[in-house]
Every structure is written in structure tokens, then in C-alpha cells.
Amino acid sequence: MSLSRLSVALLLSLGSTIAVAAEPVPLPDGYRLQHYRAPTPAKLPGATVLDSQALQALIAIHHPLLLDVMAANRVPDAAGGCRWVPAAPRRHLPGSVWLPNVGYGELEPAIEQYFRRQLERLSGGDLGRPLVFYCLRDCWMSWNAARRALSYGYQAVYWYPDGSDGWQEAGLPLIDAVPEPQ
């Protein structure tokens, strides 16, 4: 095979690889149950999808609750309860509240109660309070958590799929994060 034919064949194969990678991710019927670090859909029915610029505008005008849903290890403590132990230091958007593990597809009863209780407390029981869910880019945890908040009756749900990665890439600050206690 000549060099030009090889080049054309290589370019064609790369083009098909790129086209496959750019295909939209289909919406699941329910929650994503595994492989949470993977490309996410472009939308979430019932929620508004934000990019970094739109999120900055929302923060400036409506002061939404910023909810970081990055996972953390949950370990028993000496008092008979549990505490969060992050696998690595976490940095998130200023003003955020970190609610670990609420974005898994299936929640343990204690985690679901924690999520409901925290949403109630943070929103003051206002189902119309703007809630922004995020994690990292290509993380289904935020998609699942936002969907779950919609199922609880929250009406102003926003999803920021670029997460802390996109925020930092936009040149915006991140701060050290501490998980919200159970």
C-alpha cells in the first residue's frame, strides 16, 4: 500500500472514530446505575442545562444553591454513626455544599434520607428554590442527583455537566471542599 493510500485509510478510520465518539449519549429510562465516569446526555428532562457562562449569570441574579455531589467514602465513626472520608482532596465552586453519594443510581435508605433532609434544610422547604447540581465533567452522579431532586418535587433544577473541571477551565476559582455531615 502506498503512503498516500495508507494516509487516506488512516484519516478515514480516525474520522469514523471521531464520529462515533461525538454521537449523542441516549437518555436512560431511569437512573444510571454503574460506570458513573462516562459521557453524559446533553439534556435532563425537567432541568435546565448550564454552561459556565450561564451558571455565572444564574449565580449573580438568583443566588442558587450549588450542590456538589462528588462521591466520598462513608465509614463508621466511634459514636455509632458514619462520617465522610474523601478518597482525595476535593475543590469545588465557592459557596457550594458537598453532599456526597447522593448521585448513585440506587441510594441506601440512610443516604436517601440524608439527601432529602439536606435539600429541605438548604432550600428552607422552598420547592421553587434554584438548585444547581454538579460533580466533574462526564460524571453521572450530578445527572442522577438532579433527576432525583425533580422526583422529589423541586421545580427549579439546574444541571452543570462540566462540573468543577469546566469551572476551573473557564478560569474561575475553586475552593477546598468539606463534605456536609450526615
CSV table of C-alpha atoms in Angstrom, one decimal:
chain,number,residue,atom,x,y,z
A,1,MET,CA,0.0,0.0,0.0
A,2,SER,CA,1.4,3.4,-0.9
A,3,LEU,CA,1.9,6.1,1.7
A,4,SER,CA,-0.9,8.2,0.3
A,5,ARG,CA,-3.4,5.3,0.4
A,6,LEU,CA,-2.2,4.5,3.9
A,7,SER,CA,-2.7,8.1,4.9
A,8,VAL,CA,-6.2,8.2,3.4
A,9,ALA,CA,-7.1,4.9,5.1
A,10,LEU,CA,-5.8,6.2,8.4
A,11,LEU,CA,-7.7,9.5,8.1
A,12,LEU,CA,-10.9,7.7,7.2
A,13,SER,CA,-10.6,5.4,10.2
A,14,LEU,CA,-9.9,8.3,12.5
A,15,GLY,CA,-12.9,10.2,11.1
A,16,SER,CA,-15.2,7.3,11.9
A,17,THR,CA,-13.7,7.0,15.4
A,18,ILE,CA,-14.3,10.7,16.0
A,19,ALA,CA,-17.8,10.5,14.6
A,20,VAL,CA,-18.7,7.6,16.9
A,21,ALA,CA,-17.3,9.5,19.9
A,22,ALA,CA,-19.4,12.5,19.1
A,23,GLU,CA,-22.7,10.7,18.9
A,24,PRO,CA,-25.2,11.9,21.5
A,25,VAL,CA,-25.5,9.8,24.7
A,26,PRO,CA,-29.0,8.5,24.9
A,27,LEU,CA,-31.2,9.2,27.9
A,28,PRO,CA,-31.6,6.2,30.2
A,29,ASP,CA,-35.0,5.0,31.3
A,30,GLY,CA,-34.1,5.5,34.9
A,31,TYR,CA,-31.0,6.4,36.9
A,32,ARG,CA,-27.5,5.5,35.7
A,33,LEU,CA,-26.6,2.5,37.9
A,34,GLN,CA,-22.9,1.9,37.1
A,35,HIS,CA,-19.9,3.4,35.3
A,36,TYR,CA,-20.6,6.9,36.6
A,37,ARG,CA,-17.5,8.4,35.0
A,38,ALA,CA,-18.6,8.3,31.4
A,39,PRO,CA,-20.1,10.7,28.8
A,40,THR,CA,-23.5,12.1,29.8
A,41,PRO,CA,-26.5,13.1,27.8
A,42,ALA,CA,-26.8,16.7,26.6
A,43,LYS,CA,-30.1,17.2,28.5
A,44,LEU,CA,-32.0,16.2,31.5
A,45,PRO,CA,-35.8,16.4,31.1
A,46,GLY,CA,-37.3,18.8,33.5
A,47,ALA,CA,-34.0,20.5,34.3
A,48,THR,CA,-32.1,23.4,32.7
A,49,VAL,CA,-28.6,22.5,31.5
A,50,LEU,CA,-26.0,25.2,32.1
A,51,ASP,CA,-22.6,26.0,30.8
A,52,SER,CA,-20.1,28.1,32.8
A,53,GLN,CA,-21.2,31.4,31.5
A,54,ALA,CA,-24.9,30.7,32.1
A,55,LEU,CA,-24.1,29.4,35.6
A,56,GLN,CA,-22.2,32.6,36.4
A,57,ALA,CA,-25.2,34.7,35.3
A,58,LEU,CA,-27.6,32.5,37.4
A,59,ILE,CA,-25.4,32.9,40.5
A,60,ALA,CA,-25.2,36.7,40.0
A,61,ILE,CA,-29.0,37.1,39.6
A,62,HIS,CA,-30.7,34.2,41.5
A,63,HIS,CA,-28.2,33.0,44.1
A,64,PRO,CA,-29.0,29.3,43.6
A,65,LEU,CA,-27.9,26.5,45.9
A,66,LEU,CA,-24.8,25.0,44.5
A,67,LEU,CA,-24.7,21.3,45.2
A,68,ASP,CA,-21.5,19.3,44.7
A,69,VAL,CA,-22.4,15.6,44.6
A,70,MET,CA,-18.9,14.0,44.2
A,71,ALA,CA,-18.7,10.6,45.9
A,72,ALA,CA,-16.8,10.0,49.1
A,73,ASN,CA,-16.1,7.0,51.3
A,74,ARG,CA,-18.6,6.6,54.1
A,75,VAL,CA,-17.1,4.9,57.2
A,76,PRO,CA,-18.4,4.2,60.7
A,77,ASP,CA,-17.4,6.6,63.4
A,78,ALA,CA,-16.8,6.0,67.2
A,79,ALA,CA,-20.2,7.4,68.1
A,80,GLY,CA,-22.1,4.7,66.1
A,81,GLY,CA,-22.8,6.9,63.1
A,82,CYS,CA,-20.9,7.5,59.9
A,83,ARG,CA,-18.5,10.1,58.6
A,84,TRP,CA,-17.3,11.0,55.1
A,85,VAL,CA,-13.7,10.3,54.2
A,86,PRO,CA,-12.9,11.7,50.7
A,87,ALA,CA,-10.6,9.5,48.6
A,88,ALA,CA,-8.7,12.6,47.6
A,89,PRO,CA,-8.9,16.3,48.5
A,90,ARG,CA,-11.8,18.0,46.7
A,91,ARG,CA,-12.0,21.5,45.4
A,92,HIS,CA,-15.4,22.9,44.3
A,93,LEU,CA,-17.2,26.1,43.3
A,94,PRO,CA,-17.3,28.8,46.0
A,95,GLY,CA,-20.5,28.8,48.0
A,96,SER,CA,-21.2,25.1,47.3
A,97,VAL,CA,-22.4,22.4,49.7
A,98,TRP,CA,-20.9,19.0,49.2
A,99,LEU,CA,-23.5,16.2,49.5
A,100,PRO,CA,-21.5,13.0,48.8
A,101,ASN,CA,-23.0,9.9,47.3
A,102,VAL,CA,-26.5,11.3,46.6
A,103,GLY,CA,-25.9,10.8,42.9
A,104,TYR,CA,-25.6,7.0,42.9
A,105,GLY,CA,-28.3,5.3,40.9
A,106,GLU,CA,-29.6,3.3,43.8
A,107,LEU,CA,-29.4,5.0,47.2
A,108,GLU,CA,-29.2,3.3,50.6
A,109,PRO,CA,-32.1,4.4,52.8
A,110,ALA,CA,-29.8,6.4,55.0
A,111,ILE,CA,-28.3,8.3,52.1
A,112,GLU,CA,-31.8,9.0,50.6
A,113,GLN,CA,-32.9,10.4,54.0
A,114,TYR,CA,-29.7,12.4,54.2
A,115,PHE,CA,-30.3,13.8,50.7
A,116,ARG,CA,-34.0,14.7,51.3
A,117,ARG,CA,-33.1,16.2,54.7
A,118,GLN,CA,-30.3,18.3,53.3
A,119,LEU,CA,-32.4,19.6,50.4
A,120,GLU,CA,-35.2,20.5,52.8
A,121,ARG,CA,-32.8,22.3,55.2
A,122,LEU,CA,-30.8,24.1,52.5
A,123,SER,CA,-33.9,25.2,50.5
A,124,GLY,CA,-35.9,26.1,53.6
A,125,GLY,CA,-38.6,23.8,52.2
A,126,ASP,CA,-39.0,26.0,49.1
A,127,LEU,CA,-39.5,23.7,46.2
A,128,GLY,CA,-39.0,26.6,43.8
A,129,ARG,CA,-35.5,27.5,45.1
A,130,PRO,CA,-33.0,27.2,42.3
A,131,LEU,CA,-30.8,24.1,42.8
A,132,VAL,CA,-27.6,23.6,40.7
A,133,PHE,CA,-26.2,20.0,40.7
A,134,TYR,CA,-22.6,19.3,39.6
A,135,CYS,CA,-19.7,17.0,40.1
A,136,LEU,CA,-16.9,16.5,37.5
A,137,ARG,CA,-17.2,16.6,33.7
A,138,ASP,CA,-18.5,13.2,32.4
A,139,CYS,CA,-20.0,12.3,35.7
A,140,TRP,CA,-23.4,10.8,36.0
A,141,MET,CA,-23.6,11.5,39.7
A,142,SER,CA,-24.8,15.1,39.1
A,143,TRP,CA,-27.3,13.9,36.4
A,144,ASN,CA,-28.8,11.3,38.8
A,145,ALA,CA,-28.9,13.7,41.7
A,146,ALA,CA,-30.7,16.4,39.7
A,147,ARG,CA,-33.1,13.9,38.3
A,148,ARG,CA,-33.8,12.7,41.9
A,149,ALA,CA,-34.4,16.2,43.1
A,150,LEU,CA,-37.0,16.6,40.3
A,151,SER,CA,-38.7,13.4,41.5
A,152,TYR,CA,-38.9,15.0,45.0
A,153,GLY,CA,-40.9,17.9,43.5
A,154,TYR,CA,-38.2,20.5,43.2
A,155,GLN,CA,-39.1,22.8,40.3
A,156,ALA,CA,-36.0,24.9,39.6
A,157,VAL,CA,-33.4,22.2,39.0
A,158,TYR,CA,-30.3,23.1,37.0
A,159,TRP,CA,-27.6,20.7,35.9
A,160,TYR,CA,-24.0,21.9,35.3
A,161,PRO,CA,-22.5,18.9,33.4
A,162,ASP,CA,-19.0,20.4,33.1
A,163,GLY,CA,-18.7,20.5,36.9
A,164,SER,CA,-15.6,21.7,38.7
A,165,ASP,CA,-13.5,20.8,35.7
A,166,GLY,CA,-15.3,23.2,33.4
A,167,TRP,CA,-15.4,25.9,36.1
A,168,GLN,CA,-11.6,25.7,36.5
A,169,GLU,CA,-11.1,25.6,32.7
A,170,ALA,CA,-13.1,28.8,32.5
A,171,GLY,CA,-10.5,30.5,34.7
A,172,LEU,CA,-12.9,30.6,37.7
A,173,PRO,CA,-11.8,29.9,41.3
A,174,LEU,CA,-12.3,26.7,43.2
A,175,ILE,CA,-12.1,26.3,47.0
A,176,ASP,CA,-11.3,23.4,49.3
A,177,ALA,CA,-14.4,21.4,50.0
A,178,VAL,CA,-15.6,19.6,53.1
A,179,PRO,CA,-18.5,17.1,52.9
A,180,GLU,CA,-21.7,18.0,54.7
A,181,PRO,CA,-22.0,15.8,57.8
A,182,GLN,CA,-24.7,13.2,57.9
